């Protein structure tokens, strides 16, 4: 059992099962690099306020540097029986720096240490996630540029609705991911704070230069309230919300791609590299990656919810409940990064099947709204036009004749204002060109969106 940082007042040994249960090392070993950076910054501040002599500070900084070197080489071995990463690092420092290392924990508590190292982790990883989102957005914009001219039925309620450009669908994904980037930026701001100097809750009696520590750690501000930061995990909840949002968006995109790849559609084709086969049915090519992505939305939602419920009802300041944040945070962040990395390659290699898309445009019910709008143009109130076109659609379905094959005399019986030029409506190109609003599926609007993103994501 590793030495505790708090043994003095205890006469009994900790229950061994409780000791194991209470340890967070299994999760927070990932924070070792951040703890070391904090140790270096803290040592400088301790030297500045006279707690460490120059030679003690030098020893500690050298020990930190040697552990950082090992960490970079992947050879840093920490005592797995430690209560947490903070205790483990301190024990390692002592092995190298000797008694000087006993002074590093002056004027700080694990309460501010854990808050600080988690903030650094969240900050770093949100930057990474935002970068991955940008790369994914760029890949999707590239796909949009390749598929501007591919027209297909857009759906609502999973039913054919109106003609859309495939690029328009891709660009809607870019919008979702842009919202995620915004959220990531907001969550990052919550994490970007120097909390050292707070001690366990009340601040410390040492004149620590907190601005120096903030500068050393690349943080933008120092805390205004030591009691608040000890128990503040809003930045963790926010990061988990970000991963929830990304996970939910990727699940949506994944679902669209899987529907597009079913035999019924085949409008898109995911590369084999992201599919797996069946151990029994030799013909199968299953979209397992996108299924796992869709499923992972549950992991992200669960972890966010877990954190939210852990925070509910907690009094202000540090309580050990907060340690569960690690169980949620690391899994969600690491899974999000893993998925985004693969999703980028899935998008890069995605094929669009234009001929398959074209087949679906034979369904002339896709032009029903255009037909109603045509009647409005000839003075018919929209409600009446809707009713008249509904009857035409129903007639065409019942008789099994395409609307464009119904003679004008017969069409006029349903909608007296129709004229011979109505037959021009039944092409997908005409349909998209009729759209006039900003953000619509009109080819010029699509081109505008593609341009906008190419510029913005540069
Ligand atoms: N391992 C703890 C956590 O992750 C930090 C330790 C604080 N423990 C304490 N008894 N104050 O939250």
Tab-separated table of C-alpha atoms and ligand atoms in Angstrom:
chain	number	residue	atom	x	y	z
A	1	UNK	CA	0.000	0.000	0.000
A	2	UNK	CA	1.458	3.371	-1.037
A	3	UNK	CA	2.076	6.051	1.580
A	4	UNK	CA	-0.815	8.456	2.083
A	5	UNK	CA	-0.525	12.230	2.096
A	6	UNK	CA	-2.731	12.392	5.204
A	7	UNK	CA	-1.771	9.608	7.668
A	8	UNK	CA	-0.842	11.589	10.806
A	9	UNK	CA	-4.095	11.642	12.760
A	10	UNK	CA	-5.041	8.041	12.039
A	11	UNK	CA	-4.290	5.232	14.451
A	12	UNK	CA	-6.025	2.513	12.474
A	13	UNK	CA	-5.099	1.211	9.042
A	14	UNK	CA	-7.516	1.895	6.212
A	15	UNK	CA	-9.773	-1.017	5.288
A	16	UNK	CA	-8.010	-2.628	2.325
A	17	UNK	CA	-11.143	-2.926	0.187
A	18	UNK	CA	-12.123	0.654	0.931
A	19	UNK	CA	-8.584	1.698	0.084
A	20	UNK	CA	-8.920	0.084	-3.343
A	21	UNK	CA	-12.427	1.361	-3.889
A	22	UNK	CA	-11.542	4.923	-3.020
A	23	UNK	CA	-8.463	5.130	-5.226
A	24	UNK	CA	-8.784	7.227	-8.363
A	25	UNK	CA	-5.408	6.245	-9.805
A	26	UNK	CA	-7.074	3.817	-12.219
A	27	UNK	CA	-8.520	6.904	-13.979
A	28	UNK	CA	-6.430	9.900	-13.068
A	29	UNK	CA	-3.020	8.437	-14.003
A	30	UNK	CA	-3.774	10.259	-17.265
A	31	UNK	CA	-3.240	13.553	-15.451
A	32	UNK	CA	0.422	12.885	-14.623
A	33	UNK	CA	1.778	15.270	-17.270
A	34	UNK	CA	-0.455	18.078	-16.029
A	35	UNK	CA	0.479	17.429	-12.399
A	36	UNK	CA	4.149	17.665	-13.307
A	37	UNK	CA	3.633	20.974	-15.107
A	38	UNK	CA	1.780	22.240	-12.034
A	39	UNK	CA	4.611	21.085	-9.769
A	40	UNK	CA	7.127	23.049	-11.814
A	41	UNK	CA	5.000	26.218	-11.749
A	42	UNK	CA	4.237	25.825	-8.052
A	43	UNK	CA	7.918	25.288	-7.215
A	44	UNK	CA	8.757	28.586	-8.920
A	45	UNK	CA	6.088	30.395	-6.924
A	46	UNK	CA	7.237	28.742	-3.683
A	47	UNK	CA	10.767	29.883	-4.359
A	48	UNK	CA	9.591	33.418	-5.089
A	49	UNK	CA	7.789	33.668	-1.746
A	50	UNK	CA	10.711	32.182	0.159
A	51	UNK	CA	9.344	28.716	1.018
A	52	UNK	CA	11.921	26.986	-1.169
A	53	UNK	CA	15.587	27.923	-1.288
A	54	UNK	CA	17.139	28.251	-4.713
A	55	UNK	CA	18.839	24.918	-4.367
A	56	UNK	CA	15.634	23.167	-3.223
A	57	UNK	CA	13.712	24.664	-6.116
A	58	UNK	CA	16.458	23.586	-8.481
A	59	UNK	CA	16.304	20.018	-7.152
A	60	UNK	CA	12.548	19.864	-7.518
A	61	UNK	CA	12.593	21.363	-11.014
A	62	UNK	CA	15.294	18.911	-12.085
A	63	UNK	CA	13.263	16.013	-10.671
A	64	UNK	CA	10.142	17.244	-12.473
A	65	UNK	CA	12.111	17.563	-15.713
A	66	UNK	CA	13.451	14.049	-15.420
A	67	UNK	CA	9.957	12.657	-14.798
A	68	UNK	CA	8.635	14.664	-17.738
A	69	UNK	CA	11.345	13.185	-19.919
A	70	UNK	CA	10.366	9.693	-18.836
A	71	UNK	CA	6.700	10.483	-19.433
A	72	UNK	CA	7.516	11.675	-22.958
A	73	UNK	CA	9.457	8.466	-23.619
A	74	UNK	CA	6.611	6.393	-22.214
A	75	UNK	CA	8.787	4.962	-19.457
A	76	UNK	CA	7.344	6.805	-16.456
A	77	UNK	CA	6.352	4.134	-13.943
A	78	UNK	CA	4.061	5.282	-11.157
A	79	UNK	CA	3.037	3.212	-8.131
A	80	UNK	CA	-0.287	1.689	-9.148
A	81	UNK	CA	-1.319	1.247	-5.520
A	82	UNK	CA	-1.347	5.041	-5.053
A	83	UNK	CA	-4.524	6.713	-3.867
A	84	UNK	CA	-4.381	9.069	-6.803
A	85	UNK	CA	-2.009	10.488	-9.386
A	86	UNK	CA	-1.161	13.419	-7.125
A	87	UNK	CA	0.125	11.111	-4.367
A	88	UNK	CA	1.955	8.989	-6.938
A	89	UNK	CA	3.800	11.932	-8.483
A	90	UNK	CA	4.785	13.272	-5.111
A	91	UNK	CA	6.268	9.890	-4.146
A	92	UNK	CA	8.283	9.816	-7.392
A	93	UNK	CA	9.558	13.346	-6.827
A	94	UNK	CA	10.739	12.340	-3.372
A	95	UNK	CA	12.706	9.420	-4.798
A	96	UNK	CA	14.649	11.827	-7.008
A	97	UNK	CA	14.763	15.139	-5.117
A	98	UNK	CA	14.897	13.733	-1.581
A	99	UNK	CA	13.623	15.778	1.399
A	100	UNK	CA	13.201	18.926	-0.743
A	101	UNK	CA	10.229	17.203	-2.377
A	102	UNK	CA	8.410	17.193	0.965
A	103	UNK	CA	8.053	20.954	0.558
A	104	UNK	CA	6.279	20.894	-2.818
A	105	UNK	CA	2.872	20.376	-1.220
A	106	UNK	CA	3.198	23.613	0.791
A	107	UNK	CA	0.297	26.010	0.336
A	108	UNK	CA	-1.766	23.657	-1.722
A	109	UNK	CA	-4.228	20.837	-1.285
A	110	UNK	CA	-5.187	17.992	-3.521
A	111	UNK	CA	-8.482	19.854	-3.803
A	112	UNK	CA	-6.935	22.650	-5.836
A	113	UNK	CA	-4.439	20.292	-7.459
A	114	UNK	CA	-7.117	17.974	-8.823
A	115	UNK	CA	-9.195	20.914	-9.997
A	116	UNK	CA	-6.151	22.462	-11.714
A	117	UNK	CA	-4.894	19.346	-13.438
A	118	UNK	CA	-8.385	18.466	-14.675
A	119	UNK	CA	-8.739	21.995	-16.060
A	120	UNK	CA	-5.478	21.618	-17.974
A	121	UNK	CA	-6.616	18.249	-19.324
A	122	UNK	CA	-9.981	19.636	-20.419
A	123	UNK	CA	-8.372	22.668	-22.026
A	124	UNK	CA	-5.873	20.611	-24.027
A	125	UNK	CA	-8.402	18.074	-25.160
A	126	UNK	CA	-11.051	20.592	-26.130
A	127	UNK	CA	-8.479	22.273	-28.343
A	128	UNK	CA	-7.737	18.884	-29.891
A	129	UNK	CA	-11.432	18.107	-30.334
A	130	UNK	CA	-12.076	21.503	-31.938
A	131	UNK	CA	-9.237	20.823	-34.371
A	132	UNK	CA	-10.628	17.405	-35.266
A	133	UNK	CA	-14.052	18.968	-35.792
A	134	UNK	CA	-12.525	21.482	-38.184
A	135	UNK	CA	-10.790	18.771	-40.198
A	136	UNK	CA	-14.013	16.789	-40.373
A	137	UNK	CA	-15.912	19.881	-41.494
A	138	UNK	CA	-13.358	20.434	-44.251
A	139	UNK	CA	-13.775	16.855	-45.509
A	140	UNK	CA	-17.526	17.261	-45.568
A	141	UNK	CA	-17.281	20.566	-47.437
A	142	UNK	CA	-15.063	18.791	-49.990
A	143	UNK	CA	-17.775	16.120	-50.398
A	144	UNK	CA	-20.362	18.844	-50.801
A	145	UNK	CA	-18.283	20.442	-53.544
A	146	UNK	CA	-18.190	17.080	-55.350
A	147	UNK	CA	-21.937	16.577	-55.104
A	148	UNK	CA	-23.408	20.008	-55.842
A	149	UNK	CA	-25.081	18.679	-58.954
A	150	UNK	CA	-26.367	15.434	-57.437
A	151	UNK	CA	-30.068	15.923	-56.794
A	152	UNK	CA	-32.157	13.511	-54.760
A	153	UNK	CA	-35.297	13.411	-52.644
A	154	UNK	CA	-34.852	15.176	-49.327
A	155	UNK	CA	-36.885	13.576	-46.576
A	156	UNK	CA	-38.899	14.597	-43.560
A	157	UNK	CA	-40.398	11.876	-41.332
A	158	UNK	CA	-38.192	9.566	-43.433
A	159	UNK	CA	-40.652	10.135	-46.305
A	160	UNK	CA	-39.741	11.692	-49.662
A	161	UNK	CA	-40.487	15.406	-49.380
A	162	UNK	CA	-38.821	17.773	-51.874
A	163	UNK	CA	-35.833	17.722	-54.185
A	164	UNK	CA	-32.522	18.638	-52.528
A	165	UNK	CA	-28.948	18.823	-53.623
A	166	UNK	CA	-26.805	16.149	-51.940
A	167	UNK	CA	-24.405	18.986	-51.152
A	168	UNK	CA	-27.145	20.707	-49.178
A	169	UNK	CA	-27.404	17.638	-46.950
A	170	UNK	CA	-23.642	17.532	-46.427
A	171	UNK	CA	-23.579	21.231	-45.612
A	172	UNK	CA	-26.211	20.716	-42.926
A	173	UNK	CA	-23.692	18.409	-41.212
A	174	UNK	CA	-21.106	21.170	-41.328
A	175	UNK	CA	-23.563	23.443	-39.500
A	176	UNK	CA	-24.096	20.879	-36.712
A	177	UNK	CA	-20.366	20.482	-36.246
A	178	UNK	CA	-19.938	24.256	-36.213
A	179	UNK	CA	-22.283	24.436	-33.239
A	180	UNK	CA	-20.101	21.825	-31.552
A	181	UNK	CA	-17.024	23.943	-32.163
A	182	UNK	CA	-18.776	26.895	-30.572
A	183	UNK	CA	-19.747	24.799	-27.570
A	184	UNK	CA	-16.181	23.508	-27.248
A	185	UNK	CA	-14.911	27.090	-27.231
A	186	UNK	CA	-17.339	27.991	-24.452
A	187	UNK	CA	-16.447	24.963	-22.321
A	188	UNK	CA	-12.782	25.754	-22.815
A	189	UNK	CA	-13.324	29.190	-21.280
A	190	UNK	CA	-14.749	27.609	-18.131
A	191	UNK	CA	-11.629	25.473	-17.757
A	192	UNK	CA	-9.130	28.227	-18.497
A	193	UNK	CA	-8.509	29.391	-14.933
A	194	UNK	CA	-5.650	29.200	-12.458
A	195	UNK	CA	-7.023	27.900	-9.162
A	196	UNK	CA	-3.721	27.255	-7.359
A	197	UNK	CA	-3.379	29.386	-4.272
A	198	UNK	CA	-6.872	28.348	-3.246
A	199	UNK	CA	-5.587	25.596	-0.974
A	200	UNK	CA	-8.277	23.251	0.277
A	201	UNK	CA	-10.932	25.987	0.404
A	202	UNK	CA	-9.805	29.191	2.125
A	203	UNK	CA	-6.655	30.285	0.301
A	204	UNK	CA	-3.188	29.940	1.782
A	205	UNK	CA	-0.941	31.889	4.161
A	206	UNK	CA	1.907	31.967	1.619
A	207	UNK	CA	2.175	34.894	-0.743
A	208	UNK	CA	2.083	32.673	-3.826
A	209	UNK	CA	2.346	34.637	-7.047
A	210	UNK	CA	-0.776	33.195	-8.652
A	211	UNK	CA	-0.290	35.242	-11.805
A	212	UNK	CA	3.129	33.697	-12.227
A	213	UNK	CA	1.621	30.221	-11.891
A	214	UNK	CA	-1.097	31.131	-14.397
A	215	UNK	CA	1.497	32.366	-16.876
A	216	UNK	CA	3.611	29.245	-16.449
A	217	UNK	CA	0.584	27.053	-17.128
A	218	UNK	CA	-0.728	29.144	-20.018
A	219	UNK	CA	-3.934	30.052	-18.195
A	220	UNK	CA	-5.747	33.319	-18.863
A	221	UNK	CA	-6.988	34.274	-15.405
A	222	UNK	CA	-6.657	33.548	-11.700
A	223	UNK	CA	-9.552	32.650	-9.465
A	224	UNK	CA	-11.570	35.258	-7.607
A	225	UNK	CA	-12.939	32.832	-5.004
A	226	UNK	CA	-11.050	29.925	-3.451
A	227	UNK	CA	-14.185	28.396	-1.912
A	228	UNK	CA	-15.914	28.232	-5.294
A	229	UNK	CA	-13.151	26.549	-7.260
A	230	UNK	CA	-12.566	23.672	-4.859
A	231	UNK	CA	-15.917	22.191	-5.793
A	232	UNK	CA	-16.442	23.690	-9.229
A	233	UNK	CA	-16.707	20.990	-11.881
A	234	UNK	CA	-18.850	22.988	-14.264
A	235	UNK	CA	-16.008	22.804	-16.771
A	236	UNK	CA	-16.198	18.995	-16.615
A	237	UNK	CA	-19.958	18.987	-17.077
A	238	UNK	CA	-19.561	21.431	-19.971
A	239	UNK	CA	-16.910	19.249	-21.643
A	240	UNK	CA	-19.206	16.256	-21.232
A	241	UNK	CA	-22.036	18.256	-22.778
A	242	UNK	CA	-19.769	19.045	-25.720
A	243	UNK	CA	-19.035	15.354	-26.239
A	244	UNK	CA	-22.740	14.587	-25.895
A	245	UNK	CA	-23.515	17.104	-28.605
A	246	UNK	CA	-20.777	15.829	-30.933
A	247	UNK	CA	-21.837	12.237	-30.277
A	248	UNK	CA	-25.451	13.012	-31.026
A	249	UNK	CA	-24.602	14.830	-34.250
A	250	UNK	CA	-22.281	12.071	-35.424
A	251	UNK	CA	-24.961	9.533	-34.593
A	252	UNK	CA	-27.364	11.448	-36.839
A	253	UNK	CA	-24.897	11.648	-39.684
A	254	UNK	CA	-24.063	7.962	-39.196
A	255	UNK	CA	-27.742	7.074	-39.366
A	256	UNK	CA	-28.185	9.092	-42.587
A	257	UNK	CA	-25.228	7.301	-44.147
A	258	UNK	CA	-26.540	3.902	-43.101
A	259	UNK	CA	-29.940	4.641	-44.591
A	260	UNK	CA	-28.198	5.889	-47.732
A	261	UNK	CA	-26.275	2.634	-47.937
A	262	UNK	CA	-29.245	0.273	-47.560
A	263	UNK	CA	-30.236	-1.722	-50.639
A	264	UNK	CA	-33.370	0.442	-50.857
A	265	UNK	CA	-31.304	3.556	-51.514
A	266	UNK	CA	-27.638	2.885	-52.257
A	267	UNK	CA	-27.116	6.626	-52.732
A	268	UNK	CA	-23.897	6.493	-50.725
A	269	UNK	CA	-21.256	3.829	-50.308
A	270	UNK	CA	-18.999	3.650	-47.263
A	271	UNK	CA	-15.514	2.348	-47.853
A	272	UNK	CA	-14.861	-1.284	-46.928
A	273	UNK	CA	-12.153	-0.147	-44.542
A	274	UNK	CA	-14.903	0.971	-42.153
A	275	UNK	CA	-17.139	-2.057	-42.505
A	276	UNK	CA	-16.929	-5.616	-41.259
A	277	UNK	CA	-18.283	-8.947	-42.465
A	278	UNK	CA	-20.320	-11.732	-40.978
A	279	UNK	CA	-18.862	-14.950	-39.591
A	280	UNK	CA	-21.736	-16.860	-41.171
A	281	UNK	CA	-23.119	-14.936	-44.147
A	282	UNK	CA	-20.301	-14.571	-46.671
A	283	UNK	CA	-21.974	-11.783	-48.654
A	284	UNK	CA	-22.252	-9.284	-45.793
A	285	UNK	CA	-20.632	-5.884	-45.649
A	286	UNK	CA	-21.946	-4.275	-42.493
A	287	UNK	CA	-21.535	-0.642	-41.508
A	288	UNK	CA	-20.144	-1.444	-38.083
A	289	UNK	CA	-18.208	1.756	-37.584
A	290	UNK	CA	-21.252	3.965	-38.040
A	291	UNK	CA	-23.307	1.600	-35.875
A	292	UNK	CA	-20.741	1.917	-33.103
A	293	UNK	CA	-20.837	5.683	-33.520
A	294	UNK	CA	-24.622	5.689	-33.268
A	295	UNK	CA	-24.362	3.522	-30.162
A	296	UNK	CA	-21.706	5.729	-28.606
A	297	UNK	CA	-24.245	8.564	-28.409
A	298	UNK	CA	-25.578	6.537	-25.468
A	299	UNK	CA	-22.173	6.509	-23.797
A	300	UNK	CA	-21.875	10.289	-24.145
A	301	UNK	CA	-25.395	10.919	-22.878
A	302	UNK	CA	-24.846	8.524	-19.974
A	303	UNK	CA	-21.597	10.150	-18.911
A	304	UNK	CA	-23.045	13.656	-19.101
A	305	UNK	CA	-26.068	12.552	-17.124
A	306	UNK	CA	-23.880	10.770	-14.576
A	307	UNK	CA	-21.888	13.939	-13.961
A	308	UNK	CA	-24.983	16.104	-13.790
A	309	UNK	CA	-26.548	13.835	-11.186
A	310	UNK	CA	-23.302	13.629	-9.195
A	311	UNK	CA	-23.282	17.432	-8.961
A	312	UNK	CA	-26.905	17.682	-7.952
A	313	UNK	CA	-27.385	18.305	-4.247
A	314	UNK	CA	-23.683	18.709	-3.424
A	315	UNK	CA	-22.840	21.473	-0.978
A	316	UNK	CA	-20.338	24.135	-2.078
A	317	UNK	CA	-16.583	23.366	-1.965
A	318	UNK	CA	-14.839	19.993	-2.305
A	319	UNK	CA	-16.645	16.744	-1.593
A	320	UNK	CA	-15.270	13.360	-2.506
A	321	UNK	CA	-18.266	12.660	-4.733
A	322	UNK	CA	-16.478	14.848	-7.257
A	323	UNK	CA	-13.878	12.159	-7.846
A	324	UNK	CA	-16.419	10.314	-10.011
A	325	UNK	CA	-15.952	13.058	-12.613
A	326	UNK	CA	-12.909	11.139	-13.844
A	327	UNK	CA	-14.886	8.032	-14.689
A	328	UNK	CA	-17.084	10.103	-16.997
A	329	UNK	CA	-14.669	12.656	-18.361
A	330	UNK	CA	-11.855	10.486	-19.690
A	331	UNK	CA	-14.095	7.949	-21.388
A	332	UNK	CA	-16.139	10.585	-23.185
A	333	UNK	CA	-13.196	12.715	-24.256
A	334	UNK	CA	-11.123	9.777	-25.467
A	335	UNK	CA	-14.067	8.178	-27.272
A	336	UNK	CA	-14.947	11.469	-28.976
A	337	UNK	CA	-11.381	11.891	-30.204
A	338	UNK	CA	-11.211	8.304	-31.427
A	339	UNK	CA	-14.484	8.557	-33.302
A	340	UNK	CA	-13.708	11.938	-34.862
A	341	UNK	CA	-10.342	10.687	-36.112
A	342	UNK	CA	-11.950	7.737	-37.903
A	343	UNK	CA	-14.970	9.732	-39.078
A	344	UNK	CA	-12.640	12.072	-40.956
A	345	UNK	CA	-11.303	9.143	-42.969
A	346	UNK	CA	-14.784	7.693	-43.479
A	347	UNK	CA	-15.882	10.994	-45.017
A	348	UNK	CA	-12.778	11.301	-47.146
A	349	UNK	CA	-13.417	7.907	-48.736
A	350	UNK	CA	-17.205	8.104	-48.968
A	351	UNK	CA	-18.579	7.559	-52.462
A	352	UNK	CA	-21.762	9.167	-53.764
A	353	UNK	CA	-23.839	7.142	-56.185
A	354	UNK	CA	-25.365	9.751	-58.513
A	355	UNK	CA	-27.233	7.283	-60.787
A	356	UNK	CA	-28.926	5.691	-57.757
A	357	UNK	CA	-30.006	9.136	-56.575
A	358	UNK	CA	-31.408	9.951	-59.993
A	359	UNK	CA	-33.690	6.897	-59.952
A	360	UNK	CA	-35.591	8.303	-56.990
A	361	UNK	CA	-36.386	11.524	-58.804
A	362	UNK	CA	-38.923	9.690	-60.978
A	363	UNK	CA	-41.306	10.048	-58.035
A	364	UNK	CA	-43.254	13.114	-59.138
A	365	UNK	CA	-44.935	13.593	-55.784
A	366	UNK	CA	-41.668	15.382	-54.963
A	367	UNK	CA	-42.954	18.279	-57.092
A	368	UNK	CA	-46.307	18.592	-55.309
A	369	UNK	CA	-45.230	21.657	-53.344
A	370	UNK	CA	-43.908	23.266	-56.536
A	371	UNK	CA	-47.260	22.563	-58.152
A	372	UNK	CA	-49.126	24.253	-55.317
A	373	UNK	CA	-46.723	27.221	-55.523
A	374	UNK	CA	-47.418	27.400	-59.284
A	375	UNK	CA	-51.141	27.747	-58.548
A	376	UNK	CA	-50.452	30.459	-55.965
A	377	UNK	CA	-48.637	32.292	-58.770
A	378	UNK	CA	-51.912	32.198	-60.706
A	379	UNK	CA	-53.911	33.731	-57.878
A	380	UNK	CA	-55.076	30.604	-56.047
A	381	UNK	CA	-54.891	30.881	-52.230
A	382	UNK	CA	-52.305	28.425	-50.899
A	383	UNK	CA	-54.843	26.454	-48.836
A	384	UNK	CA	-56.987	25.841	-51.945
A	385	UNK	CA	-53.933	25.006	-54.050
A	386	UNK	CA	-52.789	22.489	-51.395
A	387	UNK	CA	-56.177	20.797	-51.482
A	388	UNK	CA	-56.277	20.665	-55.306
A	389	UNK	CA	-52.754	19.269	-55.640
A	390	UNK	CA	-53.478	16.733	-52.880
A	391	UNK	CA	-56.317	15.412	-55.026
A	392	UNK	CA	-54.044	15.231	-58.089
A	393	UNK	CA	-51.429	13.269	-56.111
A	394	UNK	CA	-54.075	10.907	-54.825
A	395	UNK	CA	-55.474	10.403	-58.335
A	396	UNK	CA	-52.017	9.728	-59.751
A	397	UNK	CA	-51.300	7.206	-56.998
A	398	UNK	CA	-54.615	5.451	-57.397
A	399	UNK	CA	-54.377	5.128	-61.159
A	400	UNK	CA	-50.663	4.468	-61.189
A	401	UNK	CA	-50.004	7.323	-63.674
A	402	UNK	CA	-47.254	9.890	-63.209
A	403	UNK	CA	-48.665	13.417	-62.786
A	404	UNK	CA	-46.846	14.624	-65.887
A	405	UNK	CA	-48.640	11.947	-67.926
A	406	UNK	CA	-52.105	13.175	-66.953
A	407	UNK	CA	-53.634	15.288	-69.720
A	408	UNK	CA	-54.230	18.998	-69.169
A	409	UNK	CA	-58.032	18.676	-69.443
A	410	UNK	CA	-58.109	16.156	-66.664
A	411	UNK	CA	-55.644	18.135	-64.522
A	412	UNK	CA	-57.806	21.221	-64.939
A	413	UNK	CA	-60.741	19.327	-63.442
A	414	UNK	CA	-58.781	19.222	-60.196
A	415	UNK	CA	-57.113	22.626	-60.533
A	416	UNK	CA	-58.733	24.947	-63.078
A	417	UNK	CA	-55.846	27.432	-63.023
A	418	UNK	CA	-53.294	24.977	-64.406
A	419	UNK	CA	-51.951	25.731	-67.891
A	420	UNK	CA	-49.748	23.915	-70.408
A	421	UNK	CA	-46.540	25.244	-68.872
A	422	UNK	CA	-47.241	23.161	-65.758
A	423	UNK	CA	-45.426	20.277	-67.440
A	424	UNK	CA	-42.154	22.210	-67.091
A	425	UNK	CA	-42.302	21.672	-63.344
A	426	UNK	CA	-41.414	18.011	-63.299
A	427	UNK	CA	-37.656	18.148	-63.419
A	428	UNK	CA	-35.404	18.218	-60.358
A	429	UNK	CA	-33.242	20.999	-61.825
A	430	UNK	CA	-36.274	23.224	-62.224
A	431	UNK	CA	-37.428	22.434	-58.717
A	432	UNK	CA	-34.203	23.540	-57.021
A	433	UNK	CA	-33.927	26.622	-59.238
A	434	UNK	CA	-37.335	27.801	-58.080
A	435	UNK	CA	-36.063	28.301	-54.526
A	436	UNK	CA	-35.433	31.925	-53.696
A	437	UNK	CA	-34.460	32.131	-50.026
A	438	UNK	CA	-31.076	32.400	-48.459
A	439	UNK	CA	-29.891	28.999	-47.188
A	440	UNK	CA	-32.120	27.178	-49.680
A	441	UNK	CA	-31.158	24.352	-51.991
A	442	UNK	CA	-30.901	26.690	-55.049
A	443	UNK	CA	-27.587	25.935	-56.805
A	444	UNK	CA	-26.359	29.506	-56.260
A	445	UNK	CA	-27.102	29.240	-52.547
A	446	UNK	CA	-25.239	25.938	-52.322
A	447	UNK	CA	-22.258	27.481	-54.084
A	448	UNK	CA	-22.419	30.395	-51.658
A	449	UNK	CA	-22.397	28.049	-48.649
A	450	UNK	CA	-19.471	26.055	-50.008
A	451	UNK	CA	-17.533	29.259	-50.547
A	452	UNK	CA	-18.370	30.502	-47.085
A	453	UNK	CA	-17.063	27.340	-45.420
A	454	UNK	CA	-13.981	27.084	-47.603
A	455	UNK	CA	-13.083	30.566	-46.415
A	456	UNK	CA	-14.041	30.109	-42.801
A	457	UNK	CA	-12.294	26.780	-42.310
A	458	UNK	CA	-9.070	27.788	-44.031
B	1	LIG	N1	-8.543	11.888	-5.854
B	1	LIG	C1	-9.410	12.970	-5.500
B	1	LIG	C2	-10.294	13.416	-6.664
B	1	LIG	O1	-10.038	13.034	-7.741
B	1	LIG	C3	-8.666	14.137	-5.007
B	1	LIG	C4	-8.298	13.941	-3.615
B	1	LIG	C5	-8.912	14.868	-2.730
B	1	LIG	N2	-9.175	14.091	-1.568
B	1	LIG	C6	-9.511	14.626	-0.399
B	1	LIG	N3	-9.759	13.793	0.549
B	1	LIG	N4	-9.621	15.894	-0.234
B	1	LIG	O2	-11.225	14.147	-6.501
